[in-house]
Amino acid sequence: RLGGQKLSAEVPLKDLEALPVPFLLGRPSRKFAQAHYASFLVGEVHFHAPIDAAAATSTFRTSAKEDDLTSPFSSKQALSPGSGYWCSSGRHDPEQVVVWTGIMHKRRKVRSLKVSWAYAPGQVRVRSTADGRHWETAVPWHQSKEGGVSFQEDMNFDRPRNSMQIKIEMKQPK
């Protein structure tokens, strides 16, 4: 199987301040955005923006009645905090590419992704699109630097990209 993952896209604070927040009237304050979207501090504060929806070309199913939306391992599980995760169906050929796609409701400038892997693939790349039709490689094919079963990987884009969708393409299951 290509492993489970959790992720978020890193975006500037000004973009977060413009996001609609449920149960909050008006625009969130800078302090609110920092408190709720801060990821880590190294010289400056970085923020994580939510990816709103997800899809995958392969999803593990526990029964024949499940699909990508109803499986407990569905692509949307990569967006949820806690112990749930997305998992592919498994038994992939080494050169078969399995794709997990993150969808944002509006275009955002994205500089990197942080992925929490469990059973990472042998090769991974990231592609992004601003319009849903023209895809560009943001992070080329590479092997993860970590070799453990479970770890986090920061994938920095070659440059900031205006993105509405992000694809994580995986091959060579371990």
PDB file of N, CA, C and O in Angstrom, residues 6-50:
ATOM      1  N   LYS A   6      -1.353  12.974   6.150  1.00  0.00           N
ATOM      2  CA  LYS A   6      -2.066  14.164   6.600  1.00  0.00           C
ATOM      3  C   LYS A   6      -1.285  15.328   6.021  1.00  0.00           C
ATOM      4  O   LYS A   6      -0.069  15.282   5.932  1.00  0.00           O
ATOM      5  N   LEU A   7      -1.952  16.387   5.633  1.00  0.00           N
ATOM      6  CA  LEU A   7      -1.210  17.491   5.077  1.00  0.00           C
ATOM      7  C   LEU A   7      -1.947  18.800   5.142  1.00  0.00           C
ATOM      8  O   LEU A   7      -3.136  18.862   5.401  1.00  0.00           O
ATOM      9  N   SER A   8      -1.198  19.869   4.923  1.00  0.00           N
ATOM     10  CA  SER A   8      -1.749  21.207   4.815  1.00  0.00           C
ATOM     11  C   SER A   8      -0.809  22.024   3.949  1.00  0.00           C
ATOM     12  O   SER A   8       0.349  21.682   3.800  1.00  0.00           O
ATOM     13  N   ALA A   9      -1.314  23.087   3.373  1.00  0.00           N
ATOM     14  CA  ALA A   9      -0.513  23.938   2.505  1.00  0.00           C
ATOM     15  C   ALA A   9      -0.111  25.187   3.274  1.00  0.00           C
ATOM     16  O   ALA A   9      -0.897  25.719   4.047  1.00  0.00           O
ATOM     17  N   GLU A  10       1.116  25.656   3.050  1.00  0.00           N
ATOM     18  CA  GLU A  10       1.609  26.826   3.746  1.00  0.00           C
ATOM     19  C   GLU A  10       1.280  28.068   2.910  1.00  0.00           C
ATOM     20  O   GLU A  10       1.583  28.128   1.730  1.00  0.00           O
ATOM     21  N   VAL A  11       0.633  29.056   3.536  1.00  0.00           N
ATOM     22  CA  VAL A  11       0.240  30.273   2.835  1.00  0.00           C
ATOM     23  C   VAL A  11       0.533  31.492   3.696  1.00  0.00           C
ATOM     24  O   VAL A  11       0.677  31.385   4.904  1.00  0.00           O
ATOM     25  N   PRO A  12       0.615  32.686   3.094  1.00  0.00           N
ATOM     26  CA  PRO A  12       0.868  33.894   3.863  1.00  0.00           C
ATOM     27  C   PRO A  12      -0.314  34.271   4.759  1.00  0.00           C
ATOM     28  O   PRO A  12      -1.461  33.953   4.472  1.00  0.00           O
ATOM     29  N   LEU A  13      -0.012  35.019   5.843  1.00  0.00           N
ATOM     30  CA  LEU A  13      -1.022  35.434   6.808  1.00  0.00           C
ATOM     31  C   LEU A  13      -2.137  36.250   6.167  1.00  0.00           C
ATOM     32  O   LEU A  13      -3.305  36.051   6.467  1.00  0.00           O
ATOM     33  N   LYS A  14      -1.810  37.170   5.251  1.00  0.00           N
ATOM     34  CA  LYS A  14      -2.854  38.017   4.663  1.00  0.00           C
ATOM     35  C   LYS A  14      -3.938  37.192   3.982  1.00  0.00           C
ATOM     36  O   LYS A  14      -5.102  37.549   3.990  1.00  0.00           O
ATOM     37  N   ASP A  15      -3.566  36.047   3.400  1.00  0.00           N
ATOM     38  CA  ASP A  15      -4.557  35.176   2.784  1.00  0.00           C
ATOM     39  C   ASP A  15      -5.437  34.511   3.837  1.00  0.00           C
ATOM     40  O   ASP A  15      -6.619  34.296   3.631  1.00  0.00           O
ATOM     41  N   LEU A  16      -4.856  34.177   4.987  1.00  0.00           N
ATOM     42  CA  LEU A  16      -5.633  33.548   6.058  1.00  0.00           C
ATOM     43  C   LEU A  16      -6.623  34.514   6.684  1.00  0.00           C
ATOM     44  O   LEU A  16      -7.718  34.144   7.064  1.00  0.00           O
ATOM     45  N   GLU A  17      -6.220  35.779   6.812  1.00  0.00           N
ATOM     46  CA  GLU A  17      -7.113  36.760   7.416  1.00  0.00           C
ATOM     47  C   GLU A  17      -8.370  36.958   6.582  1.00  0.00           C
ATOM     48  O   GLU A  17      -9.402  37.362   7.090  1.00  0.00           O
ATOM     49  N   ALA A  18      -8.307  36.645   5.298  1.00  0.00           N
ATOM     50  CA  ALA A  18      -9.457  36.811   4.410  1.00  0.00           C
ATOM     51  C   ALA A  18     -10.356  35.575   4.376  1.00  0.00           C
ATOM     52  O   ALA A  18     -11.429  35.613   3.785  1.00  0.00           O
ATOM     53  N   LEU A  19      -9.945  34.479   5.012  1.00  0.00           N
ATOM     54  CA  LEU A  19     -10.739  33.258   4.983  1.00  0.00           C
ATOM     55  C   LEU A  19     -12.003  33.383   5.807  1.00  0.00           C
ATOM     56  O   LEU A  19     -11.983  33.952   6.895  1.00  0.00           O
ATOM     57  N   PRO A  20     -13.129  32.827   5.334  1.00  0.00           N
ATOM     58  CA  PRO A  20     -14.317  32.784   6.165  1.00  0.00           C
ATOM     59  C   PRO A  20     -14.111  31.759   7.275  1.00  0.00           C
ATOM     60  O   PRO A  20     -13.563  30.692   7.040  1.00  0.00           O
ATOM     61  N   VAL A  21     -14.492  32.107   8.483  1.00  0.00           N
ATOM     62  CA  VAL A  21     -14.340  31.200   9.613  1.00  0.00           C
ATOM     63  C   VAL A  21     -15.731  30.879  10.146  1.00  0.00           C
ATOM     64  O   VAL A  21     -16.511  31.774  10.444  1.00  0.00           O
ATOM     65  N   PRO A  22     -16.095  29.596  10.263  1.00  0.00           N
ATOM     66  CA  PRO A  22     -17.419  29.248  10.765  1.00  0.00           C
ATOM     67  C   PRO A  22     -17.645  29.813  12.158  1.00  0.00           C
ATOM     68  O   PRO A  22     -16.735  29.851  12.978  1.00  0.00           O
ATOM     69  N   PHE A  23     -18.840  30.238  12.425  1.00  0.00           N
ATOM     70  CA  PHE A  23     -19.258  30.733  13.732  1.00  0.00           C
ATOM     71  C   PHE A  23     -18.486  31.960  14.183  1.00  0.00           C
ATOM     72  O   PHE A  23     -18.341  32.212  15.357  1.00  0.00           O
ATOM     73  N   LEU A  24     -17.953  32.723  13.258  1.00  0.00           N
ATOM     74  CA  LEU A  24     -17.240  33.943  13.589  1.00  0.00           C
ATOM     75  C   LEU A  24     -17.748  35.033  12.658  1.00  0.00           C
ATOM     76  O   LEU A  24     -17.671  34.898  11.450  1.00  0.00           O
ATOM     77  N   LEU A  25     -18.284  36.094  13.225  1.00  0.00           N
ATOM     78  CA  LEU A  25     -18.784  37.180  12.406  1.00  0.00           C
ATOM     79  C   LEU A  25     -17.637  38.097  12.021  1.00  0.00           C
ATOM     80  O   LEU A  25     -16.786  38.416  12.830  1.00  0.00           O
ATOM     81  N   GLY A  26     -17.632  38.556  10.783  1.00  0.00           N
ATOM     82  CA  GLY A  26     -16.595  39.458  10.326  1.00  0.00           C
ATOM     83  C   GLY A  26     -15.310  38.739   9.984  1.00  0.00           C
ATOM     84  O   GLY A  26     -15.246  37.524   9.898  1.00  0.00           O
ATOM     85  N   ARG A  27     -14.279  39.517   9.812  1.00  0.00           N
ATOM     86  CA  ARG A  27     -12.974  39.006   9.420  1.00  0.00           C
ATOM     87  C   ARG A  27     -12.166  38.614  10.662  1.00  0.00           C
ATOM     88  O   ARG A  27     -12.126  39.359  11.626  1.00  0.00           O
ATOM     89  N   PRO A  28     -11.500  37.441  10.652  1.00  0.00           N
ATOM     90  CA  PRO A  28     -10.713  37.065  11.820  1.00  0.00           C
ATOM     91  C   PRO A  28      -9.541  38.015  12.019  1.00  0.00           C
ATOM     92  O   PRO A  28      -8.965  38.517  11.056  1.00  0.00           O
ATOM     93  N   SER A  29      -9.208  38.262  13.259  1.00  0.00           N
ATOM     94  CA  SER A  29      -8.099  39.158  13.564  1.00  0.00           C
ATOM     95  C   SER A  29      -6.775  38.478  13.265  1.00  0.00           C
ATOM     96  O   SER A  29      -6.690  37.259  13.134  1.00  0.00           O
ATOM     97  N   ARG A  30      -5.723  39.265  13.163  1.00  0.00           N
ATOM     98  CA  ARG A  30      -4.377  38.737  12.959  1.00  0.00           C
ATOM     99  C   ARG A  30      -4.016  37.778  14.098  1.00  0.00           C
ATOM    100  O   ARG A  30      -3.455  36.726  13.879  1.00  0.00           O
ATOM    101  N   LYS A  31      -4.383  38.140  15.333  1.00  0.00           N
ATOM    102  CA  LYS A  31      -4.088  37.303  16.494  1.00  0.00           C
ATOM    103  C   LYS A  31      -4.812  35.953  16.387  1.00  0.00           C
ATOM    104  O   LYS A  31      -4.248  34.903  16.670  1.00  0.00           O
ATOM    105  N   PHE A  32      -6.083  35.973  15.931  1.00  0.00           N
ATOM    106  CA  PHE A  32      -6.845  34.732  15.752  1.00  0.00           C
ATOM    107  C   PHE A  32      -6.164  33.849  14.718  1.00  0.00           C
ATOM    108  O   PHE A  32      -5.957  32.667  14.928  1.00  0.00           O
ATOM    109  N   ALA A  33      -5.801  34.441  13.583  1.00  0.00           N
ATOM    110  CA  ALA A  33      -5.165  33.673  12.522  1.00  0.00           C
ATOM    111  C   ALA A  33      -3.851  33.073  13.001  1.00  0.00           C
ATOM    112  O   ALA A  33      -3.552  31.917  12.730  1.00  0.00           O
ATOM    113  N   GLN A  34      -3.058  33.844  13.742  1.00  0.00           N
ATOM    114  CA  GLN A  34      -1.793  33.317  14.249  1.00  0.00           C
ATOM    115  C   GLN A  34      -2.025  32.180  15.226  1.00  0.00           C
ATOM    116  O   GLN A  34      -1.339  31.179  15.203  1.00  0.00           O
ATOM    117  N   ALA A  35      -3.014  32.313  16.087  1.00  0.00           N
ATOM    118  CA  ALA A  35      -3.281  31.286  17.094  1.00  0.00           C
ATOM    119  C   ALA A  35      -3.805  30.002  16.478  1.00  0.00           C
ATOM    120  O   ALA A  35      -3.488  28.918  16.939  1.00  0.00           O
ATOM    121  N   HIS A  36      -4.611  30.107  15.424  1.00  0.00           N
ATOM    122  CA  HIS A  36      -5.261  28.933  14.874  1.00  0.00           C
ATOM    123  C   HIS A  36      -4.584  28.321  13.656  1.00  0.00           C
ATOM    124  O   HIS A  36      -4.888  27.205  13.286  1.00  0.00           O
ATOM    125  N   TYR A  37      -3.690  29.053  13.027  1.00  0.00           N
ATOM    126  CA  TYR A  37      -3.067  28.516  11.825  1.00  0.00           C
ATOM    127  C   TYR A  37      -1.540  28.481  11.884  1.00  0.00           C
ATOM    128  O   TYR A  37      -0.903  28.133  10.925  1.00  0.00           O
ATOM    129  N   ALA A  38      -0.953  28.840  13.016  1.00  0.00           N
ATOM    130  CA  ALA A  38       0.507  28.823  13.119  1.00  0.00           C
ATOM    131  C   ALA A  38       1.004  27.389  13.114  1.00  0.00           C
ATOM    132  O   ALA A  38       0.427  26.522  13.746  1.00  0.00           O
ATOM    133  N   SER A  39       2.070  27.141  12.387  1.00  0.00           N
ATOM    134  CA  SER A  39       2.605  25.788  12.340  1.00  0.00           C
ATOM    135  C   SER A  39       3.916  25.695  13.109  1.00  0.00           C
ATOM    136  O   SER A  39       4.099  24.803  13.909  1.00  0.00           O
ATOM    137  N   PHE A  40       4.859  26.584  12.864  1.00  0.00           N
ATOM    138  CA  PHE A  40       6.112  26.560  13.595  1.00  0.00           C
ATOM    139  C   PHE A  40       6.778  27.920  13.444  1.00  0.00           C
ATOM    140  O   PHE A  40       6.395  28.718  12.614  1.00  0.00           O
ATOM    141  N   LEU A  41       7.782  28.167  14.267  1.00  0.00           N
ATOM    142  CA  LEU A  41       8.451  29.458  14.273  1.00  0.00           C
ATOM    143  C   LEU A  41       9.937  29.252  14.021  1.00  0.00           C
ATOM    144  O   LEU A  41      10.618  28.606  14.803  1.00  0.00           O
ATOM    145  N   VAL A  42      10.436  29.765  12.908  1.00  0.00           N
ATOM    146  CA  VAL A  42      11.853  29.726  12.605  1.00  0.00           C
ATOM    147  C   VAL A  42      12.171  31.031  11.893  1.00  0.00           C
ATOM    148  O   VAL A  42      12.029  31.140  10.690  1.00  0.00           O
ATOM    149  N   GLY A  43      12.532  32.050  12.640  1.00  0.00           N
ATOM    150  CA  GLY A  43      12.823  33.339  12.035  1.00  0.00           C
ATOM    151  C   GLY A  43      11.571  34.137  11.720  1.00  0.00           C
ATOM    152  O   GLY A  43      11.526  35.329  11.927  1.00  0.00           O
ATOM    153  N   GLU A  44      10.553  33.504  11.241  1.00  0.00           N
ATOM    154  CA  GLU A  44       9.271  34.143  10.978  1.00  0.00           C
ATOM    155  C   GLU A  44       8.175  33.106  11.171  1.00  0.00           C
ATOM    156  O   GLU A  44       8.438  31.923  11.219  1.00  0.00           O
ATOM    157  N   VAL A  45       6.954  33.565  11.299  1.00  0.00           N
ATOM    158  CA  VAL A  45       5.851  32.643  11.518  1.00  0.00           C
ATOM    159  C   VAL A  45       5.333  32.155  10.174  1.00  0.00           C
ATOM    160  O   VAL A  45       5.164  32.926   9.243  1.00  0.00           O
ATOM    161  N   HIS A  46       5.114  30.849  10.073  1.00  0.00           N
ATOM    162  CA  HIS A  46       4.536  30.242   8.878  1.00  0.00           C
ATOM    163  C   HIS A  46       3.127  29.791   9.233  1.00  0.00           C
ATOM    164  O   HIS A  46       2.851  29.445  10.375  1.00  0.00           O
ATOM    165  N   PHE A  47       2.249  29.768   8.266  1.00  0.00           N
ATOM    166  CA  PHE A  47       0.865  29.411   8.537  1.00  0.00           C
ATOM    167  C   PHE A  47       0.404  28.295   7.624  1.00  0.00           C
ATOM    168  O   PHE A  47       0.819  28.210   6.475  1.00  0.00           O
ATOM    169  N   HIS A  48      -0.472  27.484   8.143  1.00  0.00           N
ATOM    170  CA  HIS A  48      -1.040  26.394   7.360  1.00  0.00           C
ATOM    171  C   HIS A  48      -2.479  26.741   7.026  1.00  0.00           C
ATOM    172  O   HIS A  48      -3.240  27.148   7.894  1.00  0.00           O
ATOM    173  N   ALA A  49      -2.822  26.589   5.778  1.00  0.00           N
ATOM    174  CA  ALA A  49      -4.184  26.829   5.332  1.00  0.00           C
ATOM    175  C   ALA A  49      -4.856  25.489   5.075  1.00  0.00           C
ATOM    176  O   ALA A  49      -4.203  24.541   4.657  1.00  0.00           O
ATOM    177  N   PRO A  50      -6.113  25.428   5.311  1.00  0.00           N
ATOM    178  CA  PRO A  50      -6.801  24.161   5.068  1.00  0.00           C
ATOM    179  C   PRO A  50      -6.939  23.856   3.584  1.00  0.00           C
ATOM    180  O   PRO A  50      -7.086  24.748   2.768  1.00  0.00           O
TER     181      PRO A  50
END
